[in-house]
Coordinates of N, CA and C in Angstrom, one line a residue:
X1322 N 109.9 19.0 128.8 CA 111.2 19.2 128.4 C 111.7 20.6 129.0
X1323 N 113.2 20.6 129.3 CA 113.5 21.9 130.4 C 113.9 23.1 128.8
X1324 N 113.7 24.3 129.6 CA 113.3 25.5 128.7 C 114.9 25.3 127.9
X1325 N 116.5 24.7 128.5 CA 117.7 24.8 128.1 C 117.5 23.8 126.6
X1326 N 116.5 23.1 126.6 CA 116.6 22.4 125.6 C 115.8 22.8 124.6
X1327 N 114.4 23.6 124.7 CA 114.3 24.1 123.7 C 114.9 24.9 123.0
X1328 N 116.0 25.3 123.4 CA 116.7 26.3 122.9 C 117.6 25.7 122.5
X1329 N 117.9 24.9 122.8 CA 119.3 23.9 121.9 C 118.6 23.3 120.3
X1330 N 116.9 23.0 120.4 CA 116.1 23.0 119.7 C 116.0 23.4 118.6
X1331 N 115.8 25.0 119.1 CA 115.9 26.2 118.1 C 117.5 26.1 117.2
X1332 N 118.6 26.2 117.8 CA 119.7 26.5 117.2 C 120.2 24.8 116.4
X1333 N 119.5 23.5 116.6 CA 119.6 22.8 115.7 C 118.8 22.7 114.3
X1334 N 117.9 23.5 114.0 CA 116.8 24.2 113.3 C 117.9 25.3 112.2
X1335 N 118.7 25.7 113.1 CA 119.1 27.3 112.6 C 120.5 26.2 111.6
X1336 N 121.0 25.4 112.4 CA 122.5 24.7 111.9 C 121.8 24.1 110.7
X1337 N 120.7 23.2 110.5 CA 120.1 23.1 109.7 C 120.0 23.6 108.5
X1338 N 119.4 25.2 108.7 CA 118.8 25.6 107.6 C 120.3 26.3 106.8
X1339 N 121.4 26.5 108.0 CA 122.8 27.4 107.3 C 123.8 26.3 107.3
X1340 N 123.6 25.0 107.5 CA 124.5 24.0 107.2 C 125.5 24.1 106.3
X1341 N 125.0 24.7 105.0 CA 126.6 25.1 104.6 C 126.8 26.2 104.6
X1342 N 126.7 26.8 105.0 CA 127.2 28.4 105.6 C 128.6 28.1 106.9
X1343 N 129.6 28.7 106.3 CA 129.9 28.5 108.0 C 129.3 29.0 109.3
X1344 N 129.5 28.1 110.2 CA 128.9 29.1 110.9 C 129.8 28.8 112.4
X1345 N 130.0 29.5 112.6 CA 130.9 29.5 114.3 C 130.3 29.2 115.4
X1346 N 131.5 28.6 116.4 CA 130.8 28.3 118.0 C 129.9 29.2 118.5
X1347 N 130.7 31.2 118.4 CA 130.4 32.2 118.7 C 129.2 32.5 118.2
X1348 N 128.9 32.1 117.0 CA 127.4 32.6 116.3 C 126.2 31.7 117.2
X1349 N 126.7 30.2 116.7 CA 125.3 29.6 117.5 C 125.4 29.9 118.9
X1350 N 126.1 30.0 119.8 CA 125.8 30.3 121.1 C 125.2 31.3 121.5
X1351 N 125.7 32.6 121.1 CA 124.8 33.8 120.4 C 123.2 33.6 120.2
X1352 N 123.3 32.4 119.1 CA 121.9 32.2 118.9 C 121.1 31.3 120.1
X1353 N 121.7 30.9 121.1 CA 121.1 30.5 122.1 C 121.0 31.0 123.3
X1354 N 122.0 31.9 123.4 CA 121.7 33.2 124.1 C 122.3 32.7 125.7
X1355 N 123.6 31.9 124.9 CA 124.6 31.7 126.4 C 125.8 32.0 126.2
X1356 N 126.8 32.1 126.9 CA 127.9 31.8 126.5 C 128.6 30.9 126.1
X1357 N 129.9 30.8 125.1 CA 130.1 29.5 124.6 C 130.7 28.2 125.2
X1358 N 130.9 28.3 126.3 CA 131.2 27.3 127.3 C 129.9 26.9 127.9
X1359 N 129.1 27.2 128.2 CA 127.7 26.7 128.9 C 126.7 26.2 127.7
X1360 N 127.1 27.0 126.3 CA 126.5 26.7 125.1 C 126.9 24.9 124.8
X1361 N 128.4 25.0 125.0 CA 129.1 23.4 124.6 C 127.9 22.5 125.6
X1362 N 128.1 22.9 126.8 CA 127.3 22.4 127.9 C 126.3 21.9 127.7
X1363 N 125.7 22.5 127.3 CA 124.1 22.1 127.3 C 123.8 21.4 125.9
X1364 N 124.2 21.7 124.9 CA 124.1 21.4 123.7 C 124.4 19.8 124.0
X1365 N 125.4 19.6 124.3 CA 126.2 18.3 124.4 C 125.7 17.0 125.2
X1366 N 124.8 17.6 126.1 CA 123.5 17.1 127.4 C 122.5 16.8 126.7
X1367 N 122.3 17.5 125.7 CA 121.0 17.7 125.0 C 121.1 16.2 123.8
X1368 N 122.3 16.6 123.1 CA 122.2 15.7 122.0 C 123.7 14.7 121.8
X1369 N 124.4 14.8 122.6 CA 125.4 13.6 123.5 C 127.0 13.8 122.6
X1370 N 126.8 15.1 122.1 CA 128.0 15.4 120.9 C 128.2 17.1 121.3
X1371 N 129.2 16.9 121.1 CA 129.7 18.9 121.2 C 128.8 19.6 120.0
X1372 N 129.0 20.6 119.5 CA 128.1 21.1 118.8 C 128.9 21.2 117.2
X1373 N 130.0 21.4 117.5 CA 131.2 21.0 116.3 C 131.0 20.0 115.6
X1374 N 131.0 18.8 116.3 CA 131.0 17.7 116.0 C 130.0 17.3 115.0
X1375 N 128.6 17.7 115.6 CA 127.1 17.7 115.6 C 127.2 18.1 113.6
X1376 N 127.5 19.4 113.6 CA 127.4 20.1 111.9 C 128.2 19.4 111.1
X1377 N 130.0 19.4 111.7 CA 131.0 18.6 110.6 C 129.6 17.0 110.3
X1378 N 129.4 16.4 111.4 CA 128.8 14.8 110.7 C 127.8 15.2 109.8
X1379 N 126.6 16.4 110.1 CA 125.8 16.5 109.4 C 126.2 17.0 107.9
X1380 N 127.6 17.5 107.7 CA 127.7 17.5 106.1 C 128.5 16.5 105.7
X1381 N 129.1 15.8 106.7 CA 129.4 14.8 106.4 C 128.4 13.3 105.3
X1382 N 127.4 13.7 106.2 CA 126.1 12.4 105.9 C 125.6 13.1 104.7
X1383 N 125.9 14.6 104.3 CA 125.3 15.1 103.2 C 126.4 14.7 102.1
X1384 N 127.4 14.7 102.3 CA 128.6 14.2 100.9 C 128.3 12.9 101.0
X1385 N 128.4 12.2 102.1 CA 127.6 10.3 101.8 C 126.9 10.6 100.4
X1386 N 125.5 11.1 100.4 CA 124.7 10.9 100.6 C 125.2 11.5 98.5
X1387 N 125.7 12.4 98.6 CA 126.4 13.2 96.8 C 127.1 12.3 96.6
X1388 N 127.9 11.6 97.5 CA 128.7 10.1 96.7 C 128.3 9.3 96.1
X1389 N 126.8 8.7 96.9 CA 125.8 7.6 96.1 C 125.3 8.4 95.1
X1390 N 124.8 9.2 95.1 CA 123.1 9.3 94.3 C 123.8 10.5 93.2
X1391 N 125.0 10.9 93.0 CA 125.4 11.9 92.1 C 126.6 11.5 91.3
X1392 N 127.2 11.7 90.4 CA 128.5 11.9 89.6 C 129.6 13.2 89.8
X1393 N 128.9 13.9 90.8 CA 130.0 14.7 91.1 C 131.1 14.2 91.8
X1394 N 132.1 15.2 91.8 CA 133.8 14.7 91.7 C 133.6 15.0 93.2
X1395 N 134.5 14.4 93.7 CA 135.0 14.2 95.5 C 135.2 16.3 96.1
X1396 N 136.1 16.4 94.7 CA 136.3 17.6 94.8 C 134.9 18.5 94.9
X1397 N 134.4 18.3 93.9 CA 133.0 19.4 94.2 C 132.0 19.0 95.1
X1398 N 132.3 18.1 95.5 CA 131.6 17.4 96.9 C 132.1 18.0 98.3
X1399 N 133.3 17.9 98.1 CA 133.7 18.6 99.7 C 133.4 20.3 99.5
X1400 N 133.5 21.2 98.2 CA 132.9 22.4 98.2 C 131.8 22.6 98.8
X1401 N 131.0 21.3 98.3 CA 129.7 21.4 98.4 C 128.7 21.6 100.0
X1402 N 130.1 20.7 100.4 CA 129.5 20.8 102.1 C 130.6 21.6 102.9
X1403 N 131.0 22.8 102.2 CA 131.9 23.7 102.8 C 132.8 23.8 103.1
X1404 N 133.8 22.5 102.3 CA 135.1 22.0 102.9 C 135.7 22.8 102.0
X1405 N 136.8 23.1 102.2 CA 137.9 24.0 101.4 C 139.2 23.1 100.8
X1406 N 139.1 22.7 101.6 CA 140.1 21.3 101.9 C 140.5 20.2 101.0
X1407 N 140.7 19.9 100.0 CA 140.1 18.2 99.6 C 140.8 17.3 100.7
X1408 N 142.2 18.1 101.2 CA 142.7 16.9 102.3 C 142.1 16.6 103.4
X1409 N 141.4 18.2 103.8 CA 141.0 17.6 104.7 C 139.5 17.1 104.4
X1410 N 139.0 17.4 103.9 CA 137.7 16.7 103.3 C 137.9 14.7 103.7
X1411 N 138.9 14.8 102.9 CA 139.3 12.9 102.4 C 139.7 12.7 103.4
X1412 N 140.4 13.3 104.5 CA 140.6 12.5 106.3 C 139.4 12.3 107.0
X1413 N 138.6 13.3 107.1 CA 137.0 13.9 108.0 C 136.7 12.5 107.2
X1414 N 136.2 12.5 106.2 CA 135.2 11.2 105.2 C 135.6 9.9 105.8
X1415 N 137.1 9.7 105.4 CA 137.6 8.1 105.6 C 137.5 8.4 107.1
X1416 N 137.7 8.9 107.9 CA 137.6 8.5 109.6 C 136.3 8.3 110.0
X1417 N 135.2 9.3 109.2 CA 133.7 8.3 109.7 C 133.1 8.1 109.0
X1418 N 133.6 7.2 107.6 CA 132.6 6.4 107.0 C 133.8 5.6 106.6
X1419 N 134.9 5.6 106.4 CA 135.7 4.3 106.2 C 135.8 3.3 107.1

């Protein structure tokens, strides 16, 4: 595997562990030690999605996931995965899982 990918590697590790933390284009690129246009680049080569994209689905599949298996409210579900929003919480949701 080429050295650009372990490093896309590492910073899907890092999105991981601060998934709900916000976290900016500027930070993980930072953390991969490109700039954020070459960062989109390669990220996107690597795992076939922008890097945006990549975190929104991952808390996305995490409120799925507080929908089934919890009784919490829609509301403290979109908190939950960082959303501030409930509107926009309930567009992001119903566009990729409705």
């Amino acid at each position: 595997m080429e050295r650009k990918y372990l490093e896309i590697d590492k910073v899907i590790e890092y999105i991981k562990q601060h998934i709900y933390e916000p976290i900016s284009l500027t930070e993980l690129a930072r953390y991969a030690a490109y700039s954020p246009y070459h960062f989109i680049r390669i990220f996107k080569e690597r795992m076939g999605v922008p890097p945006q994209y990549y975190v929104s689905t991952l808390r996305l599949q995490h409120a799925k996931d507080l929908l089934i298996h919890t009784n919490l409210s829609v509301r403290d579900i979109s908190l939950e995965v960082g959303q501030s929003s409930l509107g926009t919480f309930t567009t992001r949701f119903t566009n990729e899982w409705g």
